[in-house]
Amino acid sequence: MEYPKECILDEPLIFDSHAHLDDAKFDSIRDELIPAMSGCGVMGIITCGCDINSSKAALMLAEKYDFIYAAVGIHPQEISKGENADEIKALCSHKKCVAIGEIGLDYYWEKDKAEEQKELFKKQIIIAKELDLPIIVHDRDAHEDTLNILKAYKPKGVVHCFSGSVEMAKEILKLGMYIGIGGVITFKNAKKLPDVAQIVPDDKLLIETDCPYLAPEPYRGRLCHSGYIPLTAAKLAEIRGVSAEDILKLTAKNAKTLFAIE
Ligand SMILES: [Zn+2]
C-alpha cells in the first residue's frame, strides 16, 4: 500500500466528499487502507455507488466504518444495465445513506443514450427531493443538459469533479449547490478549473478524490485514495490565497453541512 508521507496529518482534518471505496482496484488493500487513512488525518469519506450492487457495497462499508458514509445511485455510465431507480429509493432508508449519487449525464461514454440518461437522472432527483437528500452529480460533456435539469428541479447537492466554465459554476452556485474539486486542479492541463476554484465562495466548496482515479500531482496515474487530499488542498490554498489547513477545515465543515453529518 502506498501512502504519501507528506500527506500524513496529526489531526483528522480531511473530509473526502467523493470516493469509490468499493472499486475492485482496492480489493487487495481495502482492509489495510481504510483504518490507515483514519489514523493519518482522514475524518470522513462519502463513498458513492454507481449501480445497485455498488450502492449496496457502499452501504456495507459505511456500516463497517464509523467515518465512512454512503451515497446510493445509478451512474449514467451504467445506463445500459436498465436498473430501476425504485431499488435505489429502497436503499436510502439505511441510516448511513447521506445522499443519492452518483447520478447525472455522461455524453462522453453514452451519448447515444442521452434520453434514457436524462430520464434516469430526473427520476433519481425526484426521489432525492422526496426524501430530502442531497444529490451528487456527474456531468461529463453534458454541461447544458445538466444545468437545464438542475435549474428545472432545484435539488440540493454538489456537482462533483466540476469541469464546466466559470459561467456554469456561477449558475450552479445561484441554485445554492456546491462545487466539488479534486486532483484535476493539480494537473498542468486543468485550464478553466483554477478560475472556477477562485470564485467558489468558502461555504460552497467541497474537496474530493473520485478515487481510485485522479490522484493529484506529483502522483498522477497512481492508485488514488482519500489520504492524497492534502496535495489537492495545497493547490486550492495557493489559488485562493489561504492555508491548506484552512481549505481542509472549510471543506470538511461544508461536507458535514451538505450531508447532514454531526
Ligand atoms: Zn465518482
PDB file of C-alpha atoms and ligand atoms in Angstrom:
ATOM      1  CA  MET A   1       0.000   0.000   0.000  1.00  0.00           C
ATOM      2  CA  GLU A   2       1.347   3.412  -0.962  1.00  0.00           C
ATOM      3  CA  TYR A   3       0.714   6.233   1.500  1.00  0.00           C
ATOM      4  CA  PRO A   4       2.428   9.529   0.629  1.00  0.00           C
ATOM      5  CA  LYS A   5       4.406  10.567   3.718  1.00  0.00           C
ATOM      6  CA  GLU A   6       3.879  14.293   3.139  1.00  0.00           C
ATOM      7  CA  CYS A   7       0.104  13.746   3.346  1.00  0.00           C
ATOM      8  CA  ILE A   8       0.079  12.293   6.859  1.00  0.00           C
ATOM      9  CA  LEU A   9      -1.597  14.746   9.244  1.00  0.00           C
ATOM     10  CA  ASP A  10      -1.524  14.799  13.061  1.00  0.00           C
ATOM     11  CA  GLU A  11      -5.121  15.936  13.236  1.00  0.00           C
ATOM     12  CA  PRO A  12      -8.172  14.497  11.469  1.00  0.00           C
ATOM     13  CA  LEU A  13      -8.929  17.332   9.022  1.00  0.00           C
ATOM     14  CA  ILE A  14      -9.694  15.600   5.710  1.00  0.00           C
ATOM     15  CA  PHE A  15     -13.254  15.044   4.521  1.00  0.00           C
ATOM     16  CA  ASP A  16     -13.286  13.375   1.099  1.00  0.00           C
ATOM     17  CA  SER A  17     -16.694  14.180  -0.385  1.00  0.00           C
ATOM     18  CA  HIS A  18     -16.409  11.687  -3.250  1.00  0.00           C
ATOM     19  CA  ALA A  19     -14.762   8.269  -3.330  1.00  0.00           C
ATOM     20  CA  HIS A  20     -15.435   4.797  -4.725  1.00  0.00           C
ATOM     21  CA  LEU A  21     -14.065   2.593  -1.976  1.00  0.00           C
ATOM     22  CA  ASP A  22     -15.919  -0.449  -3.322  1.00  0.00           C
ATOM     23  CA  ASP A  23     -13.886  -0.320  -6.560  1.00  0.00           C
ATOM     24  CA  ALA A  24     -12.162  -3.601  -7.377  1.00  0.00           C
ATOM     25  CA  LYS A  25      -8.838  -1.756  -7.532  1.00  0.00           C
ATOM     26  CA  PHE A  26      -8.995  -1.557  -3.721  1.00  0.00           C
ATOM     27  CA  ASP A  27      -9.806  -5.232  -3.207  1.00  0.00           C
ATOM     28  CA  SER A  28      -6.320  -6.343  -2.184  1.00  0.00           C
ATOM     29  CA  ILE A  29      -5.626  -3.382   0.139  1.00  0.00           C
ATOM     30  CA  ARG A  30      -9.030  -2.157   1.362  1.00  0.00           C
ATOM     31  CA  ASP A  31      -8.921  -3.758   4.815  1.00  0.00           C
ATOM     32  CA  GLU A  32      -5.490  -2.266   5.462  1.00  0.00           C
ATOM     33  CA  LEU A  33      -6.061   1.076   3.717  1.00  0.00           C
ATOM     34  CA  ILE A  34      -9.266   2.252   5.401  1.00  0.00           C
ATOM     35  CA  PRO A  35      -8.024   2.040   9.021  1.00  0.00           C
ATOM     36  CA  ALA A  36      -4.684   3.549   7.903  1.00  0.00           C
ATOM     37  CA  MET A  37      -6.440   6.594   6.428  1.00  0.00           C
ATOM     38  CA  SER A  38      -8.346   7.149   9.635  1.00  0.00           C
ATOM     39  CA  GLY A  39      -5.038   7.238  11.533  1.00  0.00           C
ATOM     40  CA  CYS A  40      -3.388   9.635   9.069  1.00  0.00           C
ATOM     41  CA  GLY A  41      -5.815  12.569   9.102  1.00  0.00           C
ATOM     42  CA  VAL A  42      -8.964  11.419   7.286  1.00  0.00           C
ATOM     43  CA  MET A  43     -12.084  12.224   9.338  1.00  0.00           C
ATOM     44  CA  GLY A  44     -14.766  11.408   6.789  1.00  0.00           C
ATOM     45  CA  ILE A  45     -15.389   9.873   3.375  1.00  0.00           C
ATOM     46  CA  ILE A  46     -18.503   9.697   1.225  1.00  0.00           C
ATOM     47  CA  THR A  47     -18.267   6.527  -0.828  1.00  0.00           C
ATOM     48  CA  CYS A  48     -20.568   6.599  -3.852  1.00  0.00           C
ATOM     49  CA  GLY A  49     -22.437   3.815  -5.582  1.00  0.00           C
ATOM     50  CA  CYS A  50     -22.671   3.547  -9.375  1.00  0.00           C
ATOM     51  CA  ASP A  51     -25.328   0.857  -9.684  1.00  0.00           C
ATOM     52  CA  ILE A  52     -27.460  -1.262  -7.324  1.00  0.00           C
ATOM     53  CA  ASN A  53     -24.643  -3.619  -6.345  1.00  0.00           C
ATOM     54  CA  SER A  54     -22.016  -0.948  -5.737  1.00  0.00           C
ATOM     55  CA  SER A  55     -24.572   1.114  -3.803  1.00  0.00           C
ATOM     56  CA  LYS A  56     -25.122  -1.896  -1.532  1.00  0.00           C
ATOM     57  CA  ALA A  57     -21.338  -2.285  -1.229  1.00  0.00           C
ATOM     58  CA  ALA A  58     -21.058   1.407  -0.268  1.00  0.00           C
ATOM     59  CA  LEU A  59     -23.639   0.879   2.479  1.00  0.00           C
ATOM     60  CA  MET A  60     -21.761  -2.165   3.770  1.00  0.00           C
ATOM     61  CA  LEU A  61     -18.527  -0.169   4.030  1.00  0.00           C
ATOM     62  CA  ALA A  62     -20.402   2.612   5.815  1.00  0.00           C
ATOM     63  CA  GLU A  63     -21.794   0.068   8.245  1.00  0.00           C
ATOM     64  CA  LYS A  64     -18.339  -1.305   8.935  1.00  0.00           C
ATOM     65  CA  TYR A  65     -16.514   2.006   9.481  1.00  0.00           C
ATOM     66  CA  ASP A  66     -17.830   4.939  11.533  1.00  0.00           C
ATOM     67  CA  PHE A  67     -16.137   7.627   9.448  1.00  0.00           C
ATOM     68  CA  ILE A  68     -17.476   6.319   6.134  1.00  0.00           C
ATOM     69  CA  TYR A  69     -20.853   7.432   4.760  1.00  0.00           C
ATOM     70  CA  ALA A  70     -22.636   6.167   1.666  1.00  0.00           C
ATOM     71  CA  ALA A  71     -24.317   7.674  -1.361  1.00  0.00           C
ATOM     72  CA  VAL A  72     -26.503   5.368  -3.438  1.00  0.00           C
ATOM     73  CA  GLY A  73     -27.365   5.844  -7.089  1.00  0.00           C
ATOM     74  CA  ILE A  74     -27.213   4.696 -10.691  1.00  0.00           C
ATOM     75  CA  HIS A  75     -24.394   6.343 -12.651  1.00  0.00           C
ATOM     76  CA  PRO A  76     -25.136   7.369 -16.266  1.00  0.00           C
ATOM     77  CA  GLN A  77     -22.337   5.088 -17.487  1.00  0.00           C
ATOM     78  CA  GLU A  78     -24.375   2.163 -16.148  1.00  0.00           C
ATOM     79  CA  ILE A  79     -27.483   3.169 -18.138  1.00  0.00           C
ATOM     80  CA  SER A  80     -27.335   0.016 -20.291  1.00  0.00           C
ATOM     81  CA  LYS A  81     -27.978  -2.195 -17.272  1.00  0.00           C
ATOM     82  CA  GLY A  82     -31.549  -0.870 -17.225  1.00  0.00           C
ATOM     83  CA  GLU A  83     -31.676  -0.832 -13.406  1.00  0.00           C
ATOM     84  CA  ASN A  84     -34.691   0.583 -11.618  1.00  0.00           C
ATOM     85  CA  ALA A  85     -34.375   3.784  -9.580  1.00  0.00           C
ATOM     86  CA  ASP A  86     -37.005   2.448  -7.148  1.00  0.00           C
ATOM     87  CA  GLU A  87     -34.388  -0.002  -5.894  1.00  0.00           C
ATOM     88  CA  ILE A  88     -32.178   2.972  -5.064  1.00  0.00           C
ATOM     89  CA  LYS A  89     -35.058   4.554  -3.180  1.00  0.00           C
ATOM     90  CA  ALA A  90     -35.338   1.432  -1.019  1.00  0.00           C
ATOM     91  CA  LEU A  91     -31.626   1.651  -0.103  1.00  0.00           C
ATOM     92  CA  CYS A  92     -31.987   5.257   1.087  1.00  0.00           C
ATOM     93  CA  SER A  93     -33.626   4.215   4.343  1.00  0.00           C
ATOM     94  CA  HIS A  94     -30.247   2.946   5.617  1.00  0.00           C
ATOM     95  CA  LYS A  95     -29.044   5.197   8.453  1.00  0.00           C
ATOM     96  CA  LYS A  96     -25.606   5.752   6.842  1.00  0.00           C
ATOM     97  CA  CYS A  97     -27.043   6.758   3.451  1.00  0.00           C
ATOM     98  CA  VAL A  98     -26.457  10.522   3.215  1.00  0.00           C
ATOM     99  CA  ALA A  99     -27.067  11.256  -0.481  1.00  0.00           C
ATOM    100  CA  ILE A 100     -28.225   9.984  -3.850  1.00  0.00           C
ATOM    101  CA  GLY A 101     -25.236   9.643  -6.172  1.00  0.00           C
ATOM    102  CA  GLU A 102     -23.515   9.414  -8.237  1.00  0.00           C
ATOM    103  CA  ILE A 103     -26.090  10.337 -10.811  1.00  0.00           C
ATOM    104  CA  GLY A 104     -26.113  12.597 -13.840  1.00  0.00           C
ATOM    105  CA  LEU A 105     -25.263  12.704 -17.516  1.00  0.00           C
ATOM    106  CA  ASP A 106     -22.287  11.343 -19.445  1.00  0.00           C
ATOM    107  CA  TYR A 107     -22.175  12.206 -23.145  1.00  0.00           C
ATOM    108  CA  TYR A 108     -18.545  11.127 -23.442  1.00  0.00           C
ATOM    109  CA  TRP A 109     -19.367   7.434 -22.999  1.00  0.00           C
ATOM    110  CA  GLU A 110     -23.111   7.062 -23.551  1.00  0.00           C
ATOM    111  CA  LYS A 111     -24.199   9.910 -25.833  1.00  0.00           C
ATOM    112  CA  ASP A 112     -26.483   7.670 -27.903  1.00  0.00           C
ATOM    113  CA  LYS A 113     -28.493   7.017 -24.724  1.00  0.00           C
ATOM    114  CA  ALA A 114     -28.902  10.688 -23.811  1.00  0.00           C
ATOM    115  CA  GLU A 115     -32.694  10.491 -23.491  1.00  0.00           C
ATOM    116  CA  GLU A 116     -32.612   7.442 -21.206  1.00  0.00           C
ATOM    117  CA  GLN A 117     -29.891   9.127 -19.151  1.00  0.00           C
ATOM    118  CA  LYS A 118     -31.974  12.267 -18.697  1.00  0.00           C
ATOM    119  CA  GLU A 119     -34.992  10.230 -17.607  1.00  0.00           C
ATOM    120  CA  LEU A 120     -32.999   8.259 -15.045  1.00  0.00           C
ATOM    121  CA  PHE A 121     -31.313  11.422 -13.763  1.00  0.00           C
ATOM    122  CA  LYS A 122     -34.660  13.181 -13.285  1.00  0.00           C
ATOM    123  CA  LYS A 123     -36.202  10.134 -11.628  1.00  0.00           C
ATOM    124  CA  GLN A 124     -33.383   9.960  -9.078  1.00  0.00           C
ATOM    125  CA  ILE A 125     -33.575  13.720  -8.421  1.00  0.00           C
ATOM    126  CA  ILE A 126     -37.299  13.381  -7.713  1.00  0.00           C
ATOM    127  CA  ILE A 127     -36.559  10.590  -5.204  1.00  0.00           C
ATOM    128  CA  ALA A 128     -33.870  12.726  -3.533  1.00  0.00           C
ATOM    129  CA  LYS A 129     -36.283  15.635  -3.212  1.00  0.00           C
ATOM    130  CA  GLU A 130     -38.994  13.390  -1.792  1.00  0.00           C
ATOM    131  CA  LEU A 131     -36.570  12.050   0.824  1.00  0.00           C
ATOM    132  CA  ASP A 132     -34.911  15.440   1.393  1.00  0.00           C
ATOM    133  CA  LEU A 133     -31.481  14.063   0.454  1.00  0.00           C
ATOM    134  CA  PRO A 134     -28.744  15.921  -1.431  1.00  0.00           C
ATOM    135  CA  ILE A 135     -27.562  14.600  -4.808  1.00  0.00           C
ATOM    136  CA  ILE A 136     -24.029  14.036  -6.116  1.00  0.00           C
ATOM    137  CA  VAL A 137     -23.927  14.966  -9.785  1.00  0.00           C
ATOM    138  CA  HIS A 138     -21.709  13.553 -12.522  1.00  0.00           C
ATOM    139  CA  ASP A 139     -21.537  15.793 -15.620  1.00  0.00           C
ATOM    140  CA  ARG A 140     -19.187  14.753 -18.381  1.00  0.00           C
ATOM    141  CA  ASP A 141     -19.510  16.613 -21.693  1.00  0.00           C
ATOM    142  CA  ALA A 142     -23.151  17.309 -20.850  1.00  0.00           C
ATOM    143  CA  HIS A 143     -22.994  20.774 -19.267  1.00  0.00           C
ATOM    144  CA  GLU A 144     -26.034  22.314 -20.951  1.00  0.00           C
ATOM    145  CA  ASP A 145     -28.466  19.461 -20.293  1.00  0.00           C
ATOM    146  CA  THR A 146     -27.150  19.003 -16.738  1.00  0.00           C
ATOM    147  CA  LEU A 147     -27.656  22.667 -15.953  1.00  0.00           C
ATOM    148  CA  ASN A 148     -31.131  22.718 -17.506  1.00  0.00           C
ATOM    149  CA  ILE A 149     -32.258  19.750 -15.421  1.00  0.00           C
ATOM    150  CA  LEU A 150     -30.783  21.209 -12.224  1.00  0.00           C
ATOM    151  CA  LYS A 151     -32.487  24.544 -12.925  1.00  0.00           C
ATOM    152  CA  ALA A 152     -35.820  22.823 -13.522  1.00  0.00           C
ATOM    153  CA  TYR A 153     -35.746  20.603 -10.393  1.00  0.00           C
ATOM    154  CA  LYS A 154     -33.619  22.685  -7.983  1.00  0.00           C
ATOM    155  CA  PRO A 155     -32.271  19.808  -5.878  1.00  0.00           C
ATOM    156  CA  LYS A 156     -29.716  20.363  -3.133  1.00  0.00           C
ATOM    157  CA  GLY A 157     -26.330  18.806  -3.727  1.00  0.00           C
ATOM    158  CA  VAL A 158     -22.950  19.044  -5.404  1.00  0.00           C
ATOM    159  CA  VAL A 159     -21.658  18.967  -8.953  1.00  0.00           C
ATOM    160  CA  HIS A 160     -18.672  16.717  -8.365  1.00  0.00           C
ATOM    161  CA  CYS A 161     -15.331  16.872 -10.212  1.00  0.00           C
ATOM    162  CA  PHE A 162     -16.551  20.111 -11.728  1.00  0.00           C
ATOM    163  CA  SER A 163     -15.426  20.508 -15.344  1.00  0.00           C
ATOM    164  CA  GLY A 164     -17.578  23.389 -16.603  1.00  0.00           C
ATOM    165  CA  SER A 165     -16.839  27.066 -17.183  1.00  0.00           C
ATOM    166  CA  VAL A 166     -16.832  29.916 -14.669  1.00  0.00           C
ATOM    167  CA  GLU A 167     -20.221  30.955 -16.100  1.00  0.00           C
ATOM    168  CA  MET A 168     -21.660  27.498 -15.447  1.00  0.00           C
ATOM    169  CA  ALA A 169     -20.180  27.474 -11.936  1.00  0.00           C
ATOM    170  CA  LYS A 170     -21.973  30.752 -11.236  1.00  0.00           C
ATOM    171  CA  GLU A 171     -25.275  29.241 -12.389  1.00  0.00           C
ATOM    172  CA  ILE A 172     -24.745  26.190 -10.143  1.00  0.00           C
ATOM    173  CA  LEU A 173     -23.938  28.462  -7.195  1.00  0.00           C
ATOM    174  CA  LYS A 174     -27.074  30.532  -7.861  1.00  0.00           C
ATOM    175  CA  LEU A 175     -29.059  27.326  -7.339  1.00  0.00           C
ATOM    176  CA  GLY A 176     -27.449  27.003  -3.911  1.00  0.00           C
ATOM    177  CA  MET A 177     -25.474  23.930  -4.958  1.00  0.00           C
ATOM    178  CA  TYR A 178     -21.874  23.089  -4.052  1.00  0.00           C
ATOM    179  CA  ILE A 179     -18.885  22.665  -6.378  1.00  0.00           C
ATOM    180  CA  GLY A 180     -16.615  19.630  -5.871  1.00  0.00           C
ATOM    181  CA  ILE A 181     -12.962  19.962  -6.850  1.00  0.00           C
ATOM    182  CA  GLY A 182     -10.465  17.109  -6.900  1.00  0.00           C
ATOM    183  CA  GLY A 183      -6.988  16.159  -8.057  1.00  0.00           C
ATOM    184  CA  VAL A 184      -7.516  17.556 -11.574  1.00  0.00           C
ATOM    185  CA  ILE A 185      -6.812  21.026 -10.120  1.00  0.00           C
ATOM    186  CA  THR A 186      -3.156  19.958  -9.711  1.00  0.00           C
ATOM    187  CA  PHE A 187      -2.802  18.878 -13.367  1.00  0.00           C
ATOM    188  CA  LYS A 188      -0.966  21.170 -15.778  1.00  0.00           C
ATOM    189  CA  ASN A 189      -3.833  20.907 -18.303  1.00  0.00           C
ATOM    190  CA  ALA A 190      -6.508  21.963 -15.786  1.00  0.00           C
ATOM    191  CA  LYS A 191      -7.362  25.041 -17.980  1.00  0.00           C
ATOM    192  CA  LYS A 192     -10.633  26.572 -16.657  1.00  0.00           C
ATOM    193  CA  LEU A 193     -10.626  24.895 -13.261  1.00  0.00           C
ATOM    194  CA  PRO A 194      -8.259  27.319 -11.434  1.00  0.00           C
ATOM    195  CA  ASP A 195     -10.577  30.202 -12.423  1.00  0.00           C
ATOM    196  CA  VAL A 196     -13.564  28.256 -11.104  1.00  0.00           C
ATOM    197  CA  ALA A 197     -11.677  27.424  -7.898  1.00  0.00           C
ATOM    198  CA  GLN A 198     -11.122  31.116  -7.327  1.00  0.00           C
ATOM    199  CA  ILE A 199     -14.766  32.191  -7.490  1.00  0.00           C
ATOM    200  CA  VAL A 200     -16.465  29.492  -5.385  1.00  0.00           C
ATOM    201  CA  PRO A 201     -17.456  31.052  -2.026  1.00  0.00           C
ATOM    202  CA  ASP A 202     -15.964  29.484   1.120  1.00  0.00           C
ATOM    203  CA  ASP A 203     -19.291  27.943   2.093  1.00  0.00           C
ATOM    204  CA  LYS A 204     -19.881  26.173  -1.237  1.00  0.00           C
ATOM    205  CA  LEU A 205     -16.533  24.449  -1.830  1.00  0.00           C
ATOM    206  CA  LEU A 206     -16.073  20.682  -1.418  1.00  0.00           C
ATOM    207  CA  ILE A 207     -12.860  18.716  -1.824  1.00  0.00           C
ATOM    208  CA  GLU A 208     -12.776  15.183  -3.209  1.00  0.00           C
ATOM    209  CA  THR A 209     -10.697  12.451  -4.794  1.00  0.00           C
ATOM    210  CA  ASP A 210     -13.011  10.375  -7.040  1.00  0.00           C
ATOM    211  CA  CYS A 211     -10.578   7.636  -6.008  1.00  0.00           C
ATOM    212  CA  PRO A 212      -9.286   5.181  -7.150  1.00  0.00           C
ATOM    213  CA  TYR A 213      -8.869   7.631 -10.049  1.00  0.00           C
ATOM    214  CA  LEU A 214      -7.388  11.110 -10.448  1.00  0.00           C
ATOM    215  CA  ALA A 215      -4.505  11.059  -7.961  1.00  0.00           C
ATOM    216  CA  PRO A 216      -3.135  14.608  -7.620  1.00  0.00           C
ATOM    217  CA  GLU A 217       0.325  15.595  -8.830  1.00  0.00           C
ATOM    218  CA  PRO A 218       3.060  14.503  -8.304  1.00  0.00           C
ATOM    219  CA  TYR A 219       1.305  11.110  -8.117  1.00  0.00           C
ATOM    220  CA  ARG A 220      -0.889  11.396 -11.213  1.00  0.00           C
ATOM    221  CA  GLY A 221      -1.726   7.935 -12.529  1.00  0.00           C
ATOM    222  CA  ARG A 222      -1.184   6.166  -9.216  1.00  0.00           C
ATOM    223  CA  LEU A 223      -3.953   4.355  -7.362  1.00  0.00           C
ATOM    224  CA  CYS A 224      -5.560   7.268  -5.505  1.00  0.00           C
ATOM    225  CA  HIS A 225      -7.177   7.290  -2.049  1.00  0.00           C
ATOM    226  CA  SER A 226      -8.548   9.923   0.332  1.00  0.00           C
ATOM    227  CA  GLY A 227      -5.143  10.308   2.000  1.00  0.00           C
ATOM    228  CA  TYR A 228      -3.910  12.226  -1.069  1.00  0.00           C
ATOM    229  CA  ILE A 229      -6.259  15.145  -0.415  1.00  0.00           C
ATOM    230  CA  PRO A 230      -3.681  17.432   1.297  1.00  0.00           C
ATOM    231  CA  LEU A 231      -1.991  17.813  -2.129  1.00  0.00           C
ATOM    232  CA  THR A 232      -5.257  18.999  -3.675  1.00  0.00           C
ATOM    233  CA  ALA A 233      -5.850  21.255  -0.662  1.00  0.00           C
ATOM    234  CA  ALA A 234      -2.382  22.787  -1.091  1.00  0.00           C
ATOM    235  CA  LYS A 235      -3.153  23.702  -4.713  1.00  0.00           C
ATOM    236  CA  LEU A 236      -6.548  25.158  -3.795  1.00  0.00           C
ATOM    237  CA  ALA A 237      -4.884  27.112  -0.985  1.00  0.00           C
ATOM    238  CA  GLU A 238      -2.347  28.583  -3.407  1.00  0.00           C
ATOM    239  CA  ILE A 239      -5.114  29.653  -5.813  1.00  0.00           C
ATOM    240  CA  ARG A 240      -7.320  31.120  -3.067  1.00  0.00           C
ATOM    241  CA  GLY A 241      -4.519  32.758  -1.046  1.00  0.00           C
ATOM    242  CA  VAL A 242      -5.178  30.873   2.204  1.00  0.00           C
ATOM    243  CA  SER A 243      -3.525  27.949   4.013  1.00  0.00           C
ATOM    244  CA  ALA A 244      -4.076  24.290   3.122  1.00  0.00           C
ATOM    245  CA  GLU A 245      -5.355  23.790   6.658  1.00  0.00           C
ATOM    246  CA  ASP A 246      -7.985  26.496   6.058  1.00  0.00           C
ATOM    247  CA  ILE A 247      -9.109  24.648   2.919  1.00  0.00           C
ATOM    248  CA  LEU A 248      -9.356  21.315   4.751  1.00  0.00           C
ATOM    249  CA  LYS A 249     -11.298  22.867   7.607  1.00  0.00           C
ATOM    250  CA  LEU A 250     -13.815  24.711   5.475  1.00  0.00           C
ATOM    251  CA  THR A 251     -14.384  21.805   3.056  1.00  0.00           C
ATOM    252  CA  ALA A 252     -14.921  19.401   5.979  1.00  0.00           C
ATOM    253  CA  LYS A 253     -17.415  21.811   7.517  1.00  0.00           C
ATOM    254  CA  ASN A 254     -19.230  22.143   4.184  1.00  0.00           C
ATOM    255  CA  ALA A 255     -19.377  18.365   3.653  1.00  0.00           C
ATOM    256  CA  LYS A 256     -20.895  17.905   7.098  1.00  0.00           C
ATOM    257  CA  THR A 257     -23.443  20.630   6.418  1.00  0.00           C
ATOM    258  CA  LEU A 258     -24.495  19.348   2.978  1.00  0.00           C
ATOM    259  CA  PHE A 259     -24.653  15.691   4.000  1.00  0.00           C
ATOM    260  CA  ALA A 260     -26.183  16.445   7.444  1.00  0.00           C
ATOM    261  CA  ILE A 261     -23.398  14.703   9.356  1.00  0.00           C
ATOM    262  CA  GLU A 262     -22.829  15.622  13.010  1.00  0.00           C
TER     263      GLU A 262
HETATM  264 ZN    ZN B   1     -17.197   9.259  -8.994  1.00  0.00          ZN
END
